[in-house]
Amino acid sequence: MEITEQLKDNPTITTTHIIINGRLHEVGGEMITFEQVIILAFGSISNDPNIVYTVVYKKGPGGNPEGSMVRGDLVKIQNQMVFNATLTNKS
């Protein structure tokens, strides 16, 4: 579901502007998952066991100002938080 559809369905959702791999993204809510970051960065997420994704972030809120994420992680976000996502093919 696109962010505009989410906002129409639930007007209490706030939007947050984050930066992923140098590109500005508008997301709904106050949290983001590892998988959402990967999809925003690369357009999809692969289940190929030879594909490894890495996510690091900075400029986060007080409880998590910087760190890394792995599959299944969820972090609180704030405006202008920066994420760097990489894709590595082990083969």
Short mmCIF file of N, CA, C and O in Angstrom, two decimals:
data_model
loop_
_atom_site.label_atom_id
_atom_site.label_comp_id
_atom_site.label_asym_id
_atom_site.label_seq_id
_atom_site.Cartn_x
_atom_site.Cartn_y
_atom_site.Cartn_z
N MET A 1 0.85 -1.18 0.00
CA MET A 1 0.00 0.00 0.00
C MET A 1 0.89 1.24 0.00
O MET A 1 1.83 1.35 0.77
N GLU A 2 0.60 2.16 -0.87
CA GLU A 2 1.35 3.40 -0.95
C GLU A 2 1.07 4.27 0.27
O GLU A 2 0.01 4.18 0.89
N ILE A 3 2.01 5.16 0.59
CA ILE A 3 1.87 6.03 1.76
C ILE A 3 0.62 6.89 1.66
O ILE A 3 -0.08 7.08 2.65
N THR A 4 0.29 7.38 0.47
CA THR A 4 -0.89 8.23 0.35
C THR A 4 -2.16 7.44 0.65
O THR A 4 -3.09 7.96 1.24
N GLU A 5 -2.20 6.15 0.26
CA GLU A 5 -3.35 5.30 0.57
C GLU A 5 -3.42 5.05 2.07
O GLU A 5 -4.51 5.06 2.65
N GLN A 6 -2.27 4.83 2.71
CA GLN A 6 -2.24 4.61 4.16
C GLN A 6 -2.78 5.83 4.89
O GLN A 6 -3.54 5.72 5.85
N LEU A 7 -2.40 7.02 4.44
CA LEU A 7 -2.83 8.25 5.10
C LEU A 7 -4.33 8.48 4.92
O LEU A 7 -4.99 8.95 5.83
N LYS A 8 -4.86 8.14 3.75
CA LYS A 8 -6.30 8.28 3.53
C LYS A 8 -7.08 7.33 4.43
O LYS A 8 -8.12 7.68 4.97
N ASP A 9 -6.57 6.10 4.59
CA ASP A 9 -7.24 5.10 5.42
C ASP A 9 -7.13 5.41 6.90
O ASP A 9 -7.99 5.03 7.68
N ASN A 10 -6.04 6.07 7.31
CA ASN A 10 -5.82 6.36 8.72
C ASN A 10 -5.19 7.74 8.85
O ASN A 10 -3.97 7.87 8.86
N PRO A 11 -5.99 8.79 8.97
CA PRO A 11 -5.45 10.15 8.99
C PRO A 11 -4.59 10.46 10.21
O PRO A 11 -3.92 11.48 10.25
N THR A 12 -4.55 9.56 11.21
CA THR A 12 -3.71 9.81 12.38
C THR A 12 -2.26 9.39 12.16
O THR A 12 -1.41 9.69 12.97
N ILE A 13 -1.98 8.69 11.06
CA ILE A 13 -0.60 8.30 10.75
C ILE A 13 0.19 9.55 10.38
O ILE A 13 -0.24 10.34 9.54
N THR A 14 1.33 9.71 11.00
CA THR A 14 2.19 10.83 10.66
C THR A 14 3.17 10.41 9.58
O THR A 14 3.48 9.23 9.44
N THR A 15 3.64 11.37 8.81
CA THR A 15 4.65 11.06 7.81
C THR A 15 6.01 11.51 8.32
O THR A 15 6.13 12.50 9.03
N THR A 16 7.01 10.74 7.96
CA THR A 16 8.39 11.02 8.35
C THR A 16 9.24 10.98 7.10
O THR A 16 9.08 10.10 6.26
N HIS A 17 10.14 11.94 6.98
CA HIS A 17 11.05 11.99 5.84
C HIS A 17 12.39 11.41 6.26
O HIS A 17 13.02 11.91 7.18
N ILE A 18 12.78 10.31 5.58
CA ILE A 18 14.06 9.67 5.87
C ILE A 18 14.88 9.62 4.58
O ILE A 18 14.33 9.75 3.48
N ILE A 19 16.16 9.40 4.74
CA ILE A 19 17.08 9.34 3.60
C ILE A 19 17.65 7.93 3.53
O ILE A 19 18.22 7.44 4.51
N ILE A 20 17.47 7.29 2.38
CA ILE A 20 18.00 5.94 2.17
C ILE A 20 18.90 5.99 0.93
O ILE A 20 18.44 6.34 -0.15
N ASN A 21 20.16 5.65 1.12
CA ASN A 21 21.14 5.67 0.03
C ASN A 21 21.13 7.01 -0.72
O ASN A 21 21.18 7.06 -1.94
N GLY A 22 21.02 8.09 0.05
CA GLY A 22 21.08 9.43 -0.52
C GLY A 22 19.79 9.95 -1.12
O GLY A 22 19.76 11.07 -1.61
N ARG A 23 18.72 9.15 -1.08
CA ARG A 23 17.44 9.57 -1.65
C ARG A 23 16.41 9.78 -0.55
O ARG A 23 16.28 8.96 0.36
N LEU A 24 15.66 10.87 -0.65
CA LEU A 24 14.63 11.20 0.33
C LEU A 24 13.40 10.34 0.10
O LEU A 24 12.94 10.18 -1.04
N HIS A 25 12.85 9.78 1.19
CA HIS A 25 11.64 8.98 1.14
C HIS A 25 10.68 9.47 2.20
O HIS A 25 11.09 9.85 3.29
N GLU A 26 9.39 9.44 1.90
CA GLU A 26 8.35 9.80 2.85
C GLU A 26 7.68 8.50 3.28
O GLU A 26 7.19 7.74 2.44
N VAL A 27 7.71 8.22 4.59
CA VAL A 27 7.11 6.99 5.10
C VAL A 27 6.09 7.32 6.16
O VAL A 27 6.14 8.36 6.80
N GLY A 28 5.13 6.42 6.35
CA GLY A 28 4.09 6.61 7.35
C GLY A 28 4.48 5.95 8.67
O GLY A 28 5.10 4.90 8.68
N GLY A 29 4.14 6.59 9.75
CA GLY A 29 4.39 6.01 11.05
C GLY A 29 5.69 6.46 11.68
O GLY A 29 6.41 7.30 11.15
N GLU A 30 5.97 5.86 12.83
CA GLU A 30 7.16 6.24 13.60
C GLU A 30 8.20 5.13 13.65
O GLU A 30 9.23 5.28 14.31
N MET A 31 7.93 4.02 12.97
CA MET A 31 8.84 2.88 12.97
C MET A 31 9.05 2.41 11.54
O MET A 31 8.20 2.62 10.67
N ILE A 32 10.20 1.74 11.31
CA ILE A 32 10.46 1.14 10.00
C ILE A 32 11.17 -0.19 10.22
O ILE A 32 11.96 -0.34 11.14
N THR A 33 10.84 -1.16 9.36
CA THR A 33 11.48 -2.47 9.45
C THR A 33 12.68 -2.54 8.52
O THR A 33 12.79 -1.77 7.55
N PHE A 34 13.53 -3.50 8.79
CA PHE A 34 14.66 -3.79 7.91
C PHE A 34 14.17 -4.04 6.49
O PHE A 34 14.70 -3.49 5.52
N GLU A 35 13.12 -4.84 6.38
CA GLU A 35 12.59 -5.20 5.06
C GLU A 35 12.06 -3.98 4.32
O GLU A 35 12.26 -3.85 3.10
N GLN A 36 11.41 -3.05 5.02
CA GLN A 36 10.92 -1.83 4.37
C GLN A 36 12.08 -0.98 3.85
O GLN A 36 12.00 -0.42 2.76
N VAL A 37 13.16 -0.89 4.63
CA VAL A 37 14.34 -0.13 4.18
C VAL A 37 14.89 -0.75 2.90
O VAL A 37 15.18 -0.05 1.92
N ILE A 38 15.01 -2.08 2.86
CA ILE A 38 15.55 -2.76 1.68
C ILE A 38 14.66 -2.53 0.47
O ILE A 38 15.15 -2.23 -0.63
N ILE A 39 13.36 -2.63 0.64
CA ILE A 39 12.44 -2.42 -0.49
C ILE A 39 12.51 -0.98 -0.99
O ILE A 39 12.53 -0.75 -2.20
N LEU A 40 12.60 -0.02 -0.09
CA LEU A 40 12.74 1.38 -0.52
C LEU A 40 14.08 1.61 -1.22
O LEU A 40 14.17 2.39 -2.16
N ALA A 41 15.12 0.92 -0.77
CA ALA A 41 16.44 1.09 -1.37
C ALA A 41 16.57 0.43 -2.73
O ALA A 41 17.16 0.99 -3.65
N PHE A 42 16.03 -0.80 -2.86
CA PHE A 42 16.29 -1.59 -4.06
C PHE A 42 15.04 -1.96 -4.87
O PHE A 42 15.14 -2.60 -5.90
N GLY A 43 13.85 -1.60 -4.38
CA GLY A 43 12.63 -1.89 -5.11
C GLY A 43 11.99 -3.22 -4.76
O GLY A 43 10.81 -3.42 -4.98
N SER A 44 12.76 -4.15 -4.25
CA SER A 44 12.25 -5.46 -3.83
C SER A 44 13.28 -6.09 -2.90
O SER A 44 14.37 -5.57 -2.73
N ILE A 45 12.90 -7.22 -2.33
CA ILE A 45 13.82 -7.95 -1.46
C ILE A 45 13.91 -9.38 -1.98
O ILE A 45 12.89 -10.00 -2.29
N SER A 46 15.12 -9.89 -2.11
CA SER A 46 15.33 -11.23 -2.65
C SER A 46 15.43 -12.25 -1.52
O SER A 46 15.98 -11.97 -0.46
N ASN A 47 14.90 -13.44 -1.77
CA ASN A 47 15.04 -14.54 -0.83
C ASN A 47 16.19 -15.47 -1.23
O ASN A 47 16.37 -16.52 -0.61
N ASP A 48 16.95 -15.09 -2.24
CA ASP A 48 18.11 -15.87 -2.68
C ASP A 48 19.12 -15.94 -1.54
O ASP A 48 19.54 -14.92 -1.01
N PRO A 49 19.53 -17.15 -1.14
CA PRO A 49 20.47 -17.28 -0.02
C PRO A 49 21.85 -16.69 -0.31
O PRO A 49 22.63 -16.46 0.62
N ASN A 50 22.15 -16.42 -1.58
CA ASN A 50 23.43 -15.81 -1.93
C ASN A 50 23.41 -14.29 -1.85
O ASN A 50 24.45 -13.65 -1.99
N ILE A 51 22.24 -13.71 -1.66
CA ILE A 51 22.10 -12.26 -1.55
C ILE A 51 22.08 -11.89 -0.06
O ILE A 51 21.26 -12.40 0.70
N VAL A 52 22.97 -10.99 0.33
CA VAL A 52 23.02 -10.52 1.72
C VAL A 52 22.82 -9.02 1.73
O VAL A 52 23.46 -8.29 0.96
N TYR A 53 21.92 -8.55 2.56
CA TYR A 53 21.65 -7.13 2.71
C TYR A 53 22.24 -6.63 4.03
O TYR A 53 22.20 -7.34 5.04
N THR A 54 22.75 -5.42 3.99
CA THR A 54 23.27 -4.77 5.19
C THR A 54 22.64 -3.40 5.30
O THR A 54 22.54 -2.68 4.30
N VAL A 55 22.19 -3.02 6.50
CA VAL A 55 21.61 -1.70 6.73
C VAL A 55 22.28 -1.09 7.97
O VAL A 55 22.35 -1.72 9.02
N VAL A 56 22.78 0.12 7.81
CA VAL A 56 23.27 0.91 8.93
C VAL A 56 22.53 2.24 8.91
O VAL A 56 22.07 2.69 7.85
N TYR A 57 22.41 2.87 10.08
CA TYR A 57 21.68 4.13 10.14
C TYR A 57 22.35 5.08 11.13
O TYR A 57 23.11 4.66 12.00
N LYS A 58 22.05 6.38 10.95
CA LYS A 58 22.53 7.42 11.85
C LYS A 58 21.51 8.54 11.89
O LYS A 58 20.54 8.53 11.12
N LYS A 59 21.70 9.47 12.79
CA LYS A 59 20.80 10.61 12.99
C LYS A 59 19.41 10.16 13.44
O LYS A 59 18.40 10.79 13.14
N GLY A 60 19.36 9.06 14.20
CA GLY A 60 18.11 8.55 14.75
C GLY A 60 17.74 9.26 16.04
O GLY A 60 18.51 10.09 16.56
N PRO A 61 16.58 8.94 16.60
CA PRO A 61 16.14 9.56 17.85
C PRO A 61 17.00 9.11 19.03
O PRO A 61 17.79 8.16 18.91
N GLY A 62 16.81 9.75 20.18
CA GLY A 62 17.63 9.51 21.36
C GLY A 62 17.85 8.06 21.74
O GLY A 62 18.96 7.68 22.11
N GLY A 63 16.84 7.21 21.64
CA GLY A 63 16.99 5.82 22.04
C GLY A 63 17.80 4.98 21.08
O GLY A 63 18.31 3.92 21.45
N ASN A 64 17.92 5.40 19.84
CA ASN A 64 18.70 4.67 18.83
C ASN A 64 19.30 5.65 17.82
O ASN A 64 18.92 5.67 16.67
N PRO A 65 20.28 6.46 18.27
CA PRO A 65 20.83 7.47 17.37
C PRO A 65 21.61 6.90 16.18
O PRO A 65 21.68 7.53 15.13
N GLU A 66 22.18 5.71 16.34
CA GLU A 66 22.89 5.07 15.23
C GLU A 66 22.96 3.58 15.50
O GLU A 66 22.77 3.13 16.63
N GLY A 67 23.19 2.83 14.44
CA GLY A 67 23.29 1.38 14.61
C GLY A 67 23.14 0.65 13.30
O GLY A 67 23.24 1.23 12.22
N SER A 68 22.91 -0.65 13.41
CA SER A 68 22.73 -1.48 12.23
C SER A 68 21.46 -2.30 12.41
O SER A 68 20.94 -2.43 13.51
N MET A 69 20.97 -2.81 11.29
CA MET A 69 19.74 -3.60 11.29
C MET A 69 19.99 -4.92 10.58
O MET A 69 20.78 -4.99 9.65
N VAL A 70 19.27 -5.94 11.03
CA VAL A 70 19.27 -7.24 10.36
C VAL A 70 17.83 -7.63 10.10
O VAL A 70 16.90 -7.03 10.63
N ARG A 71 17.66 -8.65 9.28
CA ARG A 71 16.32 -9.12 8.90
C ARG A 71 15.47 -9.30 10.15
O ARG A 71 15.90 -9.89 11.13
N GLY A 72 14.25 -8.73 10.14
CA GLY A 72 13.34 -8.82 11.26
C GLY A 72 13.39 -7.65 12.23
O GLY A 72 12.52 -7.51 13.07
N ASP A 73 14.42 -6.79 12.11
CA ASP A 73 14.55 -5.64 13.02
C ASP A 73 13.54 -4.55 12.70
O ASP A 73 13.09 -4.39 11.56
N LEU A 74 13.23 -3.76 13.72
CA LEU A 74 12.32 -2.63 13.65
C LEU A 74 12.95 -1.51 14.47
O LEU A 74 13.40 -1.75 15.59
N VAL A 75 13.05 -0.30 13.89
CA VAL A 75 13.62 0.82 14.64
C VAL A 75 12.69 2.03 14.57
O VAL A 75 11.94 2.21 13.61
N LYS A 76 12.76 2.83 15.62
CA LYS A 76 12.03 4.10 15.65
C LYS A 76 12.76 5.07 14.74
O LYS A 76 13.98 5.11 14.72
N ILE A 77 11.98 5.88 14.01
CA ILE A 77 12.58 6.82 13.06
C ILE A 77 12.21 8.25 13.41
O ILE A 77 11.29 8.50 14.18
N GLN A 78 12.96 9.17 12.82
CA GLN A 78 12.64 10.58 12.93
C GLN A 78 13.02 11.25 11.62
O GLN A 78 13.75 10.68 10.80
N ASN A 79 12.51 12.48 11.42
CA ASN A 79 12.80 13.22 10.20
C ASN A 79 14.30 13.36 9.99
O ASN A 79 15.05 13.61 10.92
N GLN A 80 14.70 13.17 8.73
CA GLN A 80 16.07 13.31 8.27
C GLN A 80 17.01 12.22 8.78
O GLN A 80 18.23 12.35 8.69
N MET A 81 16.46 11.12 9.30
CA MET A 81 17.28 9.98 9.68
C MET A 81 17.89 9.40 8.42
O MET A 81 17.25 9.36 7.36
N VAL A 82 19.14 8.93 8.50
CA VAL A 82 19.88 8.48 7.32
C VAL A 82 20.12 6.97 7.41
O VAL A 82 20.64 6.48 8.42
N PHE A 83 19.77 6.26 6.34
CA PHE A 83 20.00 4.83 6.22
C PHE A 83 20.90 4.57 5.02
O PHE A 83 20.72 5.18 3.97
N ASN A 84 21.84 3.64 5.18
CA ASN A 84 22.65 3.17 4.06
C ASN A 84 22.43 1.67 3.96
O ASN A 84 22.69 0.92 4.91
N ALA A 85 21.92 1.25 2.81
CA ALA A 85 21.63 -0.16 2.56
C ALA A 85 22.54 -0.66 1.44
O ALA A 85 22.72 0.03 0.44
N THR A 86 23.08 -1.85 1.65
CA THR A 86 23.92 -2.44 0.61
C THR A 86 23.44 -3.85 0.31
O THR A 86 22.85 -4.51 1.18
N LEU A 87 23.71 -4.29 -0.89
CA LEU A 87 23.36 -5.63 -1.36
C LEU A 87 24.65 -6.28 -1.80
O LEU A 87 25.41 -5.71 -2.57
N THR A 88 24.91 -7.49 -1.29
CA THR A 88 26.11 -8.23 -1.66
C THR A 88 25.69 -9.60 -2.17
O THR A 88 24.85 -10.25 -1.56
N ASN A 89 26.29 -10.01 -3.28
CA ASN A 89 26.04 -11.33 -3.84
C ASN A 89 27.23 -12.21 -3.48
O ASN A 89 28.35 -11.97 -3.93
N LYS A 90 27.00 -13.23 -2.65
CA LYS A 90 28.08 -14.10 -2.16
C LYS A 90 28.63 -15.04 -3.22
O LYS A 90 29.67 -15.64 -3.02
N SER A 91 27.93 -15.21 -4.35
CA SER A 91 28.42 -16.18 -5.34
C SER A 91 29.53 -15.62 -6.19
O SER A 91 29.85 -14.51 -6.23
#
